[in-house]
Amino acid sequence: MQFMKQLLGAGSGFRPPTNNTEELAQLHEGELYILRKNSAKGSRECIYTTALASVRRTETPFHYQLVITRAYQEGEAELLDDLDEGEEEEREFTLREELKPRIGSFEGNNTFIWRDLDEADSSWSSSDENLYEFVVDSRRTDAQTFATFLEAVLRAIYEQKHGKGSEKLSFDQLRVMYKIESHGPAQQEPLPDAVEVVRDDEYLDREEGELYKWDNDLQGFVAPDIIKNPIEVRVVQTGQYQYYLIIKYKGDKILGHQVTDDMNGKGNSAIRSFTWNHTTSRGQIEAWSIVFPYPESYTRFVNAMGQCIYEVQNAMDWSKIKDVEQEYVLTAMTEDVEMSDAQSDEAEVEDVLAEDSEDVDDESDQEAPDWGTKNERNSGLAVGHNGISVVLRGSNVGIFRETTDGKLELGGTVKGVKGPAKNARVFNPSKMMLHEQDRSLVLMNPDNLHSLYRMDLETGKVVDEWKLNDNVAINAMTPVEKLAQLTGEQTLLGTSHNAIFRVDPRVSEQNKLVESDMKQYVTKNKFSSLVTTERGHIAVGSEKGDIRLFDALGKNAKTMLPALGDAIRGIDVTKDGRWLIATCKTYLLLVDTQIGTGKNTGSSGFTKSFPADAKPKPKKLQLRPEHVAFMGAKIDFSPAKFNTGLDAKETAIITSNGPFVIAWNFSKVKKGILDSYDVKRYTGNVVEDNFSFGNDKDIIVTLQDDVLMLPKRQLTKVGGRKSLNQPATERKSHSNIVNAPF
């Protein structure tokens, strides 16, 4: 590269200067700004209205400076005497990796951005950092000159870190090495073809508002450089069950985002905003927000988006569902409804959370037990009531025990699970359930869903095969009561795609499915999950997204909650059945099952029917779109669960998304504070997590190759990239990680 020949000296860094002030690269004219996260002066403050930027070599080998020098317009220098004595004419920054340089754009000009390390903490965390931005005058500086300057900066940083020349590395290699990313709005994406052809008079809703985009560096929503608010937002239909959100500015379409399952849209009526995620053609996840000037415009827009999202997810016309179901769907999209018993346990929960703030001593290093092949991955978790947890890995089962010092240890291994018959083949269990006071483990075989298999955990052998029915393929199972696994109860409940039934291994017949206790539907309801309360009431979720509540097996459902459009992949209830949490791919759905109006006021939706015109008001628990942008991956929740125990009060909801463990504060959620959640990140994806039985302070987490006990106090409030982007293994760790590729 010609640049290298001119700029670099072999083996000694940049070409030796003829004097100590020689500049190795320059941007001749621009403006210097400081970008503040929290300041009464605003987020962008101009430091120098005219300046030049230089890469300068110091007298120390392989050490360089970024120098910003103030320049003056004609006649301006004569006013120097009027300047404050303390005003700097030149600012110097040692070029080192911690500056984390990046590029961006502002008002159509290229910008060079770096961190203000004087404002960072001792670890140079970015949680409270300010940024400097040098805005290049594009009329005076072409793209090649800007690239040459950037290359000089990256080579200087490399040489400072490694103490050697950078001539063996290309500019592209350096850009990848230092993760040069755009700051602020990137190059504007081309509009989708479907949006380009939309006529100006074709729209479902049209509103005026202010457009903002989440800025990961400033940790705030900022107006894109390409526009000056206000803008016009439209919701348009481009095909059957196909919709787009279009932004227009000065009559031109500048954005076209398709309404999809991954949009993660949420409205906030208090500030009249609608926020959503958008995945670019390059796979980058962005967060956008529109703020509306009037409550009426906000309501019209949110209602229009709710209808579009419903039709996209259900492939069904909005007009075909009942008014009460429409209200149910739209209610779930906003976050301003306070649940009815929110005040009763706030003080108690806050006391519990306060206890979690105590420090914990580091645990000693432990040898990771090896109990299986490394080409398999953990696939399931079951938490017992007596301190054991069972993990599935291929055809192997690992039994872990909680120790008195809050750790996990491998207590036993069963390799090559197979049925009790002599000629039985090894299988990989798809689901499992602890049973009979945790002495047994009930397993589902994906190759034979017409049977269940019981493993005796004391011997580590599958001792029974419970045949069900040749016409019934089980897909989910649960205890007959919430805490039945604490007892010697031998029966359990299961579902197929269209039936709910009891399994009783004590019956003398070959088939252990109790026909008299089965509720079977003619249509394919696509049941996918079920759970029971402490009184044996039953909740069943389906792939269609609806939820049925039963007071007893074999009867019709007392309540059916309409589908929002997403499949239910997991369901849980509080012991008393008052609260239900259903897991969908991109959100959790919280429902208060207590009837609030009519003749059955105060009764449970499990035992009485809700009035036809008064469905419960569900609430979506969603990750904030800006946090999803931080995470950098689409949402894919694991089944959420309440903490539970014999005398424990439900105070938290636990789930995971990729490498993140996420816990919601249940008390605050009931008060309508739906984004009160804590997170912890790991280097690998979380397969499943659940609270240790009987407390809400310890979480059992199964990663693809690890099993660990995580104290809940190690989860952090989401306040920046430190909590979201730094993996647990890169921080001071207090958790007990069992690296067990069993």
XYZ file of C-alpha atoms in Angstrom:
742
model
C 0.000 0.000 0.000
C 1.442 3.373 -0.988
C 0.339 4.852 2.321
C 2.512 2.367 4.201
C 5.560 3.155 2.101
C 5.196 6.832 2.764
C 4.145 6.717 6.385
C 5.908 3.740 7.942
C 9.528 3.004 8.684
C 10.544 -0.666 8.709
C 10.493 -2.108 12.218
C 10.398 1.227 14.015
C 6.853 2.466 13.630
C 5.939 5.489 11.557
C 8.691 7.044 9.471
C 11.006 8.955 11.819
C 10.078 12.628 11.762
C 12.561 15.297 10.914
C 11.515 17.100 14.075
C 9.312 16.419 17.067
C 6.390 18.399 15.689
C 6.063 16.662 12.320
C 2.516 15.633 11.605
C 2.015 12.150 10.147
C -1.586 12.720 9.009
C -3.978 15.640 9.156
C -7.573 16.661 8.697
C -7.203 20.303 7.783
C -10.532 21.782 8.781
C -13.346 20.691 11.043
C -15.223 21.271 14.288
C -14.592 19.677 17.681
C -17.561 18.651 19.824
C -17.916 16.927 23.154
C -20.848 14.526 23.380
C -22.193 14.322 26.914
C -24.580 11.717 28.279
C -25.999 13.720 31.151
C -25.494 17.463 31.061
C -27.603 20.576 31.459
C -25.681 21.945 28.480
C -27.175 19.301 26.223
C -25.773 16.186 24.626
C -23.622 18.011 22.024
C -21.386 20.958 22.905
C -19.082 22.657 20.410
C -15.530 23.136 21.762
C -13.776 24.534 18.680
C -15.760 25.983 15.810
C -12.713 25.688 13.547
C -9.886 23.222 14.178
C -7.465 20.801 12.574
C -6.724 17.249 13.694
C -3.249 15.704 13.530
C -1.523 12.405 14.274
C 1.817 13.365 15.823
C 4.727 11.171 16.829
C 6.312 11.687 20.271
C 9.931 11.247 21.297
C 9.071 7.838 22.779
C 9.278 5.041 20.171
C 5.909 3.697 19.060
C 4.013 6.398 20.949
C 1.798 8.901 19.165
C -0.653 11.645 19.940
C -3.925 12.792 18.498
C -3.728 16.580 18.548
C -6.676 18.911 17.986
C -5.549 22.479 17.362
C -7.860 25.428 17.389
C -7.798 27.518 14.185
C -9.170 30.987 13.560
C -11.128 32.695 10.874
C -9.698 35.870 9.365
C -9.577 38.561 12.026
C -10.597 36.199 14.807
C -7.082 35.911 16.237
C -7.136 39.609 17.089
C -9.743 38.863 19.705
C -7.442 36.589 21.716
C -7.117 39.119 24.500
C -10.824 38.796 25.149
C -10.656 35.030 25.662
C -10.626 33.424 29.084
C -7.111 32.751 30.282
C -7.870 29.096 30.906
C -9.176 28.333 27.415
C -7.003 25.751 25.681
C -5.676 26.314 22.170
C -4.681 22.681 21.698
C -5.861 19.364 23.096
C -3.638 16.283 23.098
C -4.712 12.656 23.464
C -2.302 9.743 23.714
C -3.283 7.267 21.011
C -4.018 4.007 22.768
C -6.557 1.234 22.521
C -8.759 2.554 25.330
C -9.794 5.530 23.172
C -11.908 3.089 21.119
C -11.982 5.266 17.998
C -14.928 5.036 15.660
C -16.376 6.863 12.699
C -19.775 8.380 12.076
C -21.572 11.192 10.330
C -23.115 14.498 11.307
C -25.189 16.650 8.974
C -23.769 14.806 5.986
C -20.115 15.126 7.077
C -17.740 12.346 8.146
C -16.845 12.374 11.826
C -14.043 10.852 13.876
C -15.032 9.936 17.453
C -13.081 8.795 20.509
C -13.622 8.384 24.229
C -12.871 11.008 26.856
C -10.782 8.893 29.227
C -10.576 11.718 31.782
C -14.296 11.176 32.458
C -14.133 7.353 32.534
C -13.738 5.388 35.759
C -10.592 3.454 36.724
C -11.604 0.487 34.558
C -12.434 2.817 31.644
C -16.000 1.634 31.739
C -18.212 3.232 29.122
C -21.172 3.503 31.463
C -20.690 7.225 32.150
C -18.201 8.258 29.481
C -18.252 11.378 27.347
C -17.097 11.318 23.746
C -15.158 13.705 21.543
C -16.219 14.120 17.932
C -14.237 15.822 15.180
C -16.620 16.771 12.360
C -14.786 17.021 9.050
C -15.676 19.722 6.532
C -16.514 17.531 3.522
C -15.956 20.487 1.218
C -12.280 20.598 2.219
C -11.530 16.948 2.957
C -12.257 14.101 0.553
C -12.960 10.484 1.518
C -9.416 9.320 0.751
C -7.868 11.910 3.072
C -10.268 10.900 5.823
C -9.381 7.213 5.325
C -5.661 8.032 5.408
C -6.099 9.829 8.733
C -8.081 6.931 10.190
C -5.432 4.450 9.069
C -2.721 6.540 10.749
C -4.702 6.502 13.996
C -5.188 2.724 13.935
C -1.539 2.027 13.136
C -0.466 4.332 15.971
C -2.736 2.512 18.418
C -1.461 -0.897 17.284
C 2.177 0.130 17.604
C 1.651 1.682 21.040
C 0.118 -1.561 22.312
C 2.539 -4.036 20.727
C 5.736 -2.002 20.662
C 6.475 -2.841 17.040
C 5.697 -1.648 13.541
C 2.371 -2.275 11.852
C 3.576 -2.619 8.280
C 2.562 -6.279 8.055
C -1.101 -5.438 8.638
C -3.464 -4.033 6.046
C -5.873 -1.181 6.702
C -8.801 -3.609 6.470
C -7.208 -5.907 9.051
C -6.790 -2.992 11.422
C -10.408 -1.910 10.967
C -11.583 -5.408 11.868
C -9.152 -5.648 14.782
C -10.402 -2.424 16.375
C -14.044 -2.913 15.441
C -14.480 0.392 13.713
C -18.206 1.020 13.784
C -20.308 3.908 12.636
C -21.623 6.302 15.247
C -25.053 7.818 14.878
C -27.039 7.055 11.741
C -25.289 4.772 9.326
C -25.594 4.969 5.596
C -29.289 5.238 4.888
C -30.653 1.871 3.834
C -32.347 1.701 0.455
C -36.107 1.593 0.747
C -37.742 -1.810 0.193
C -39.354 -2.197 -3.214
C -42.743 -2.682 -1.535
C -42.420 0.772 0.037
C -41.175 2.523 -3.089
C -44.388 1.745 -4.980
C -46.819 2.829 -2.240
C -48.895 5.753 -3.476
C -49.146 8.900 -1.411
C -52.844 8.368 -0.690
C -52.390 4.766 0.497
C -52.133 4.494 4.267
C -53.971 3.100 7.278
C -52.803 5.855 9.593
C -50.809 9.052 9.159
C -49.452 11.074 12.066
C -46.879 13.739 12.791
C -44.244 13.111 15.422
C -40.593 13.290 16.399
C -38.244 10.511 15.310
C -35.346 9.277 17.434
C -32.778 6.512 17.096
C -30.967 4.830 19.960
C -27.280 5.752 20.169
C -25.217 3.048 21.865
C -22.393 5.449 22.625
C -24.467 8.243 24.112
C -26.863 5.717 25.667
C -29.860 7.761 24.688
C -32.310 8.366 21.869
C -31.122 11.116 19.529
C -32.626 12.663 16.417
C -31.016 11.201 13.270
C -28.669 13.556 11.454
C -30.528 13.095 8.176
C -33.655 14.857 9.439
C -34.827 17.731 11.556
C -37.982 16.953 13.518
C -40.918 16.801 13.074
C -41.466 13.956 10.632
C -44.519 12.159 9.244
C -45.098 8.501 10.095
C -47.424 6.268 8.125
C -48.692 2.733 8.523
C -49.302 1.183 5.108
C -50.412 -2.163 3.728
C -48.332 -3.630 0.895
C -49.942 -7.073 0.600
C -52.201 -9.526 2.389
C -51.144 -9.428 6.032
C -48.057 -7.422 5.065
C -47.508 -3.975 6.548
C -44.787 -1.344 6.751
C -44.037 1.597 8.990
C -42.880 4.469 6.747
C -41.143 7.675 7.803
C -41.431 10.687 5.512
C -39.416 13.876 5.789
C -40.081 16.925 3.640
C -42.290 14.778 1.432
C -39.679 12.070 0.825
C -39.741 8.533 2.198
C -36.577 8.017 4.233
C -37.335 4.828 6.203
C -39.435 1.748 5.545
C -39.537 -0.871 8.320
C -41.609 -4.001 7.842
C -43.957 -5.037 10.636
C -42.641 -8.440 11.791
C -42.733 -10.818 14.759
C -39.324 -9.485 15.844
C -40.329 -5.820 15.822
C -40.718 -5.806 19.632
C -42.998 -2.761 19.417
C -44.228 -1.209 22.647
C -46.207 1.914 23.431
C -45.891 4.189 26.431
C -48.939 6.380 26.907
C -47.303 8.442 29.672
C -44.817 9.985 27.236
C -46.849 9.222 24.077
C -44.079 7.166 22.476
C -43.883 4.034 20.386
C -40.530 2.210 20.340
C -39.450 -0.733 18.192
C -36.506 -2.754 16.874
C -35.409 -2.983 13.271
C -32.877 -5.415 11.825
C -30.875 -3.919 8.975
C -29.858 -5.744 5.822
C -26.459 -6.223 7.467
C -28.008 -7.944 10.477
C -27.523 -5.010 12.856
C -30.346 -4.495 15.355
C -31.430 -0.897 15.831
C -33.878 0.749 18.230
C -36.167 3.551 17.032
C -38.774 5.677 18.754
C -41.501 8.112 17.744
C -42.896 10.658 20.197
C -46.339 12.014 19.360
C -47.484 15.542 20.191
C -51.009 14.628 21.295
C -52.643 11.707 23.128
C -55.105 11.299 20.264
C -52.388 10.842 17.648
C -50.554 8.394 19.915
C -53.703 6.332 20.438
C -54.562 6.217 16.729
C -51.066 5.086 15.827
C -50.767 2.418 18.545
C -54.189 1.020 17.640
C -53.222 0.867 13.957
C -49.945 -0.881 14.792
C -51.739 -3.296 17.120
C -54.093 -4.301 14.333
C -51.225 -4.765 11.871
C -49.134 -6.817 14.296
C -52.133 -9.027 15.054
C -52.856 -9.686 11.372
C -49.180 -10.396 10.606
C -48.922 -12.892 13.459
C -52.311 -14.571 12.998
C -52.850 -14.282 9.227
C -56.399 -13.251 10.118
C -58.404 -10.091 9.490
C -58.694 -7.836 12.518
C -62.388 -7.295 11.760
C -63.116 -10.978 12.324
C -62.348 -10.978 16.046
C -64.741 -9.755 18.722
C -64.522 -6.292 20.250
C -63.549 -7.698 23.658
C -60.712 -9.650 22.043
C -59.556 -6.543 20.193
C -59.391 -4.698 23.501
C -57.442 -7.626 25.006
C -54.861 -7.404 22.210
C -54.465 -3.617 22.352
C -54.245 -3.547 26.159
C -51.235 -5.843 26.036
C -49.329 -3.332 23.886
C -49.205 -0.505 26.436
C -47.475 -0.278 29.792
C -49.541 2.066 31.907
C -51.989 -0.231 33.742
C -51.410 -0.950 37.407
C -52.389 -4.417 38.591
C -54.940 -4.564 41.377
C -52.970 -6.050 44.293
C -49.707 -4.252 43.593
C -49.406 -2.513 46.962
C -49.827 -5.468 49.284
C -46.342 -6.924 49.228
C -44.139 -4.046 48.034
C -42.393 -3.460 51.363
C -41.672 -7.145 51.840
C -40.200 -7.537 48.389
C -38.070 -4.404 48.684
C -36.633 -5.818 51.918
C -35.782 -9.043 50.131
C -34.122 -7.183 47.275
C -32.156 -5.062 49.726
C -30.682 -8.237 51.227
C -29.375 -9.144 47.795
C -27.023 -6.167 47.716
C -24.544 -7.737 50.143
C -21.108 -8.698 48.892
C -20.056 -12.292 48.483
C -16.603 -13.789 48.789
C -15.072 -15.328 45.696
C -15.374 -19.069 45.508
C -12.287 -21.187 45.127
C -11.466 -22.726 41.778
C -12.956 -26.145 41.226
C -12.052 -28.906 38.857
C -14.770 -29.198 36.243
C -16.299 -32.688 36.227
C -16.423 -34.433 32.870
C -19.369 -36.774 32.436
C -20.089 -37.063 28.720
C -19.012 -36.416 25.172
C -18.034 -32.906 24.198
C -19.864 -33.031 20.883
C -23.207 -32.926 22.729
C -24.848 -29.981 24.483
C -26.968 -29.540 27.582
C -30.628 -29.504 26.608
C -32.800 -29.381 29.725
C -33.026 -28.623 33.446
C -35.265 -29.878 36.250
C -34.923 -28.379 39.754
C -35.874 -30.553 42.702
C -37.172 -29.628 46.139
C -34.395 -31.237 48.170
C -31.389 -29.481 46.687
C -30.864 -31.516 43.536
C -30.973 -30.402 39.926
C -31.049 -32.708 36.921
C -29.559 -31.781 33.564
C -30.031 -33.501 30.198
C -27.136 -33.820 27.778
C -27.782 -36.023 24.771
C -28.543 -39.504 26.119
C -26.939 -38.685 29.467
C -28.426 -37.427 32.721
C -26.411 -35.492 35.299
C -27.523 -35.100 38.903
C -26.153 -31.998 40.647
C -26.441 -31.183 44.325
C -26.419 -27.830 46.080
C -23.727 -27.647 48.751
C -23.967 -25.846 52.077
C -21.696 -23.060 50.799
C -23.975 -22.206 47.872
C -22.296 -24.168 45.134
C -23.169 -27.034 42.818
C -21.379 -30.344 42.647
C -21.890 -33.303 40.349
C -23.440 -36.042 42.449
C -23.964 -38.706 39.816
C -24.222 -39.511 36.142
C -26.415 -41.800 34.075
C -25.002 -42.449 30.630
C -26.861 -43.920 27.685
C -30.504 -43.661 28.786
C -32.648 -46.473 27.370
C -35.921 -48.238 28.130
C -36.271 -51.161 30.542
C -36.650 -53.810 27.822
C -33.624 -55.966 27.060
C -33.480 -54.898 23.427
C -34.215 -51.221 24.176
C -32.245 -48.649 22.238
C -30.497 -45.634 23.747
C -32.453 -42.397 23.284
C -31.975 -38.681 23.912
C -34.785 -37.531 26.252
C -36.636 -34.458 24.988
C -38.328 -33.496 28.275
C -38.213 -34.614 31.900
C -39.973 -34.111 35.222
C -38.890 -34.922 38.776
C -41.465 -37.115 40.515
C -42.274 -38.884 43.793
C -40.256 -36.706 46.191
C -37.455 -36.440 43.632
C -36.796 -40.168 43.800
C -37.931 -40.656 40.195
C -37.365 -38.899 36.910
C -40.048 -39.163 34.229
C -38.656 -38.932 30.687
C -40.136 -38.353 27.239
C -38.610 -40.203 24.284
C -38.956 -38.176 21.057
C -38.859 -41.424 19.082
C -41.813 -42.886 21.013
C -44.254 -40.240 22.269
C -46.893 -42.872 23.052
C -45.009 -43.819 26.228
C -43.314 -42.280 29.252
C -40.257 -43.716 30.995
C -39.539 -43.665 34.732
C -35.961 -43.593 35.940
C -35.161 -44.587 39.520
C -32.630 -41.920 40.546
C -31.272 -44.101 43.355
C -30.196 -46.829 40.927
C -29.797 -44.683 37.817
C -31.839 -47.076 35.701
C -35.050 -46.730 33.702
C -37.290 -49.223 35.460
C -40.717 -48.589 33.903
C -42.270 -47.804 30.554
C -45.759 -46.359 30.890
C -47.634 -46.919 27.658
C -50.270 -44.265 27.023
C -52.398 -44.761 23.941
C -51.519 -45.526 20.339
C -53.594 -42.521 19.265
C -52.161 -40.056 21.794
C -48.677 -38.551 21.428
C -47.676 -36.690 24.580
C -45.929 -33.328 24.160
C -45.977 -31.857 27.693
C -46.393 -33.037 31.299
C -46.767 -31.544 34.767
C -47.524 -32.642 38.371
C -51.219 -32.988 39.249
C -50.714 -30.147 41.729
C -48.081 -27.402 41.875
C -46.103 -29.031 44.694
C -47.067 -32.663 44.127
C -43.437 -33.642 43.550
C -42.886 -33.083 47.286
C -45.217 -35.995 47.991
C -45.499 -39.604 46.982
C -48.165 -38.760 44.366
C -47.749 -41.183 41.473
C -50.094 -39.700 38.870
C -49.303 -36.819 36.556
C -50.972 -34.785 33.805
C -50.078 -34.571 30.134
C -51.202 -33.004 26.875
C -51.210 -33.997 23.244
C -52.003 -31.626 20.393
C -55.733 -31.815 21.202
C -56.166 -33.572 24.564
C -55.503 -33.150 28.289
C -55.243 -36.336 30.322
C -54.078 -38.072 33.487
C -51.387 -40.766 33.567
C -51.707 -43.287 36.399
C -49.034 -46.023 36.501
C -51.037 -47.932 39.126
C -53.847 -49.003 36.793
C -53.799 -52.657 35.824
C -54.379 -52.072 32.124
C -51.474 -51.948 29.724
C -52.239 -48.327 28.849
C -51.663 -45.990 31.790
C -53.635 -43.079 30.317
C -56.904 -42.742 32.262
C -59.577 -42.467 29.566
C -62.253 -41.281 32.012
C -60.100 -38.308 33.005
C -59.250 -37.197 29.474
C -60.588 -34.022 27.866
C -60.198 -34.400 24.108
C -61.141 -31.888 21.405
C -62.188 -32.726 17.867
C -60.182 -29.877 16.359
C -56.402 -29.587 16.500
C -55.904 -27.047 19.262
C -52.118 -27.458 19.143
C -51.685 -27.625 22.923
C -48.034 -27.038 23.788
C -47.667 -26.607 27.567
C -49.538 -26.969 30.835
C -49.159 -26.194 34.536
C -51.169 -26.678 37.732
C -51.883 -24.619 40.853
C -51.545 -25.916 44.415
C -55.269 -26.813 44.274
C -54.900 -28.751 41.040
C -56.435 -26.154 38.717
C -54.994 -26.413 35.219
C -53.717 -23.861 32.688
C -52.975 -24.981 29.134
C -51.210 -22.956 26.435
C -51.179 -23.639 22.711
C -49.083 -22.992 19.638
C -51.972 -20.818 18.428
C -51.363 -18.503 21.373
C -54.584 -19.017 23.351
C -54.705 -20.065 27.003
C -57.390 -22.211 28.680
C -58.098 -22.311 32.416
C -59.726 -25.428 33.938
C -60.943 -26.064 37.455
C -60.669 -29.835 37.007
C -59.638 -32.419 34.449
C -62.294 -33.743 32.099
C -64.428 -30.581 32.106
C -64.740 -27.665 29.735
C -62.468 -24.696 30.285
C -63.902 -22.000 32.546
C -61.903 -19.296 30.776
C -60.267 -19.000 27.384
C -57.842 -16.118 26.877
C -57.559 -15.021 23.232
C -54.374 -15.437 21.237
C -52.185 -12.428 20.555
C -50.708 -14.338 17.641
C -47.557 -15.917 19.069
C -47.137 -19.539 20.101
C -47.050 -20.244 23.840
C -43.766 -22.039 24.475
C -44.057 -22.255 28.271
C -46.523 -21.439 31.037
C -46.323 -21.056 34.820
C -48.608 -19.875 37.643
C -48.236 -18.723 41.209
C -49.156 -21.377 43.765
C -52.548 -19.805 44.452
C -53.270 -19.467 40.723
C -53.754 -15.691 40.936
C -51.052 -14.881 38.387
C -50.140 -16.610 35.169
C -47.007 -16.043 33.083
C -46.934 -17.340 29.496
C -43.762 -17.288 27.410
C -43.769 -16.359 23.739
C -40.707 -15.947 21.557
C -40.297 -12.187 22.000
C -42.267 -11.392 25.154
C -43.797 -12.762 28.347
C -47.522 -12.362 28.933
C -48.646 -11.741 32.517
C -52.320 -12.282 33.331
C -54.226 -11.630 36.555
C -56.750 -14.485 36.717
C -58.937 -12.826 39.374
C -62.273 -11.642 37.993
C -62.686 -7.920 38.592
C -66.266 -7.233 37.561
C -69.704 -8.832 37.339
C -71.409 -11.382 39.543
C -68.217 -13.424 39.946
C -66.091 -10.518 41.152
C -63.227 -11.772 43.305
C -63.442 -15.339 41.975
C -60.707 -17.020 39.977
C -60.850 -17.480 36.232
C -59.988 -21.122 36.929
C -63.293 -21.726 38.749
C -65.627 -19.125 37.198
C -65.917 -17.603 33.754
C -64.969 -13.994 33.066
C -67.875 -11.867 31.820
C -68.110 -12.050 28.046
C -67.398 -8.328 27.743
C -64.667 -8.095 30.394
C -61.577 -10.162 29.660
C -58.573 -9.650 31.983
C -56.041 -6.980 31.075
C -52.830 -8.791 30.112
C -49.438 -7.128 30.261
C -46.508 -7.832 27.974
C -43.121 -8.104 29.638
C -40.652 -7.061 26.959
C -37.030 -6.126 26.788
C -36.704 -2.463 25.980
C -35.805 -2.086 22.302
C -32.661 -0.137 23.166
C -31.485 -3.033 25.343
C -32.117 -5.435 22.483
C -29.941 -3.176 20.325
C -27.228 -3.435 22.988
C -27.520 -7.222 23.063
C -27.137 -7.387 19.311
C -29.303 -10.481 18.819
C -32.981 -11.141 18.219
C -35.159 -12.061 21.178
C -35.765 -15.751 21.817
C -36.990 -16.272 25.384
C -36.714 -19.557 27.263
C -39.806 -20.592 29.296
C -40.247 -18.149 32.184
C -40.920 -19.286 35.749
C -41.871 -17.821 39.095
C -39.713 -18.609 42.103
C -41.566 -21.173 44.178
C -41.383 -23.160 47.398
C -43.501 -24.657 50.128
C -43.745 -21.393 52.072
C -42.096 -19.058 49.576
C -43.843 -15.988 48.208
C -43.443 -15.316 44.502
C -41.237 -12.238 44.124
C -39.500 -12.707 40.780
C -39.868 -14.055 37.258
C -36.859 -15.694 35.618
C -36.128 -16.332 31.939
C -33.209 -16.112 29.517
C -32.410 -14.774 26.074
C -29.308 -16.115 24.354
C -26.413 -15.615 26.800
C -28.459 -13.400 29.154
C -30.199 -14.466 32.364
C -33.079 -12.044 32.994
C -35.141 -11.629 36.170
C -38.155 -9.336 36.536
C -39.140 -7.825 39.883
C -42.639 -9.283 40.187
C -43.838 -6.734 42.741
C -42.920 -3.813 40.479
C -44.432 -5.532 37.471
C -47.757 -5.712 39.307
C -47.513 -1.955 39.832
C -47.253 -1.487 36.080
C -43.456 -1.013 36.006
C -42.881 -3.539 33.269
C -39.213 -2.900 32.502
C -37.902 -3.526 36.024
C -35.530 -6.369 35.246
C -31.958 -7.363 36.042
C -29.563 -9.239 33.773
C -26.338 -11.194 33.740
C -24.444 -12.221 30.640
C -22.456 -15.393 30.005
C -20.134 -16.311 27.167
C -22.410 -19.168 26.082
C -26.140 -19.348 25.452
C -28.430 -20.207 28.357
C -30.422 -23.384 27.722
C -32.721 -23.123 30.731
C -32.790 -21.489 34.163
C -34.908 -21.661 37.292
C -34.816 -20.572 40.912
C -33.548 -22.954 43.539
C -36.566 -24.454 45.284
C -37.791 -22.479 48.305
C -35.917 -19.205 47.735
C -35.594 -16.359 45.274
C -31.919 -15.657 45.879
C -30.192 -18.473 43.981
C -30.702 -19.309 40.323
C -29.728 -22.598 38.696
C -28.488 -21.857 35.191
C -27.802 -24.427 32.500
C -25.569 -23.266 29.661
C -24.754 -25.412 26.657
C -21.638 -26.762 28.387
C -21.877 -25.501 31.972
C -24.163 -25.752 34.981
C -23.947 -23.086 37.656
C -25.492 -21.617 40.762
C -25.994 -17.885 40.327
C -26.774 -15.686 43.356
C -29.506 -13.294 42.234
C -27.597 -10.356 43.668
C -25.117 -10.781 40.818
C -27.757 -9.733 38.323
C -27.418 -6.038 37.567
C -29.799 -3.266 36.646
C -29.679 -2.545 32.959
C -28.047 0.838 32.856
C -25.521 0.502 30.093
C -23.275 -1.740 28.105
C -21.320 -2.889 31.152
C -24.273 -4.900 32.400
C -25.347 -6.104 28.974
C -22.205 -6.632 26.948
C -19.599 -7.856 29.417
C -19.724 -11.653 29.757
C -19.707 -13.119 33.239
C -16.400 -14.864 32.660
C -14.737 -11.503 32.029
C -15.771 -10.073 35.397
C -14.936 -10.844 38.974
C -17.056 -13.938 39.512
C -18.849 -15.099 42.630
C -20.921 -17.823 40.982
C -20.191 -21.519 41.011
C -19.679 -22.606 37.418
C -19.537 -26.315 36.815
C -17.949 -26.705 33.394
C -19.496 -30.073 32.833
C -19.725 -31.270 29.243
C -21.246 -34.499 30.477
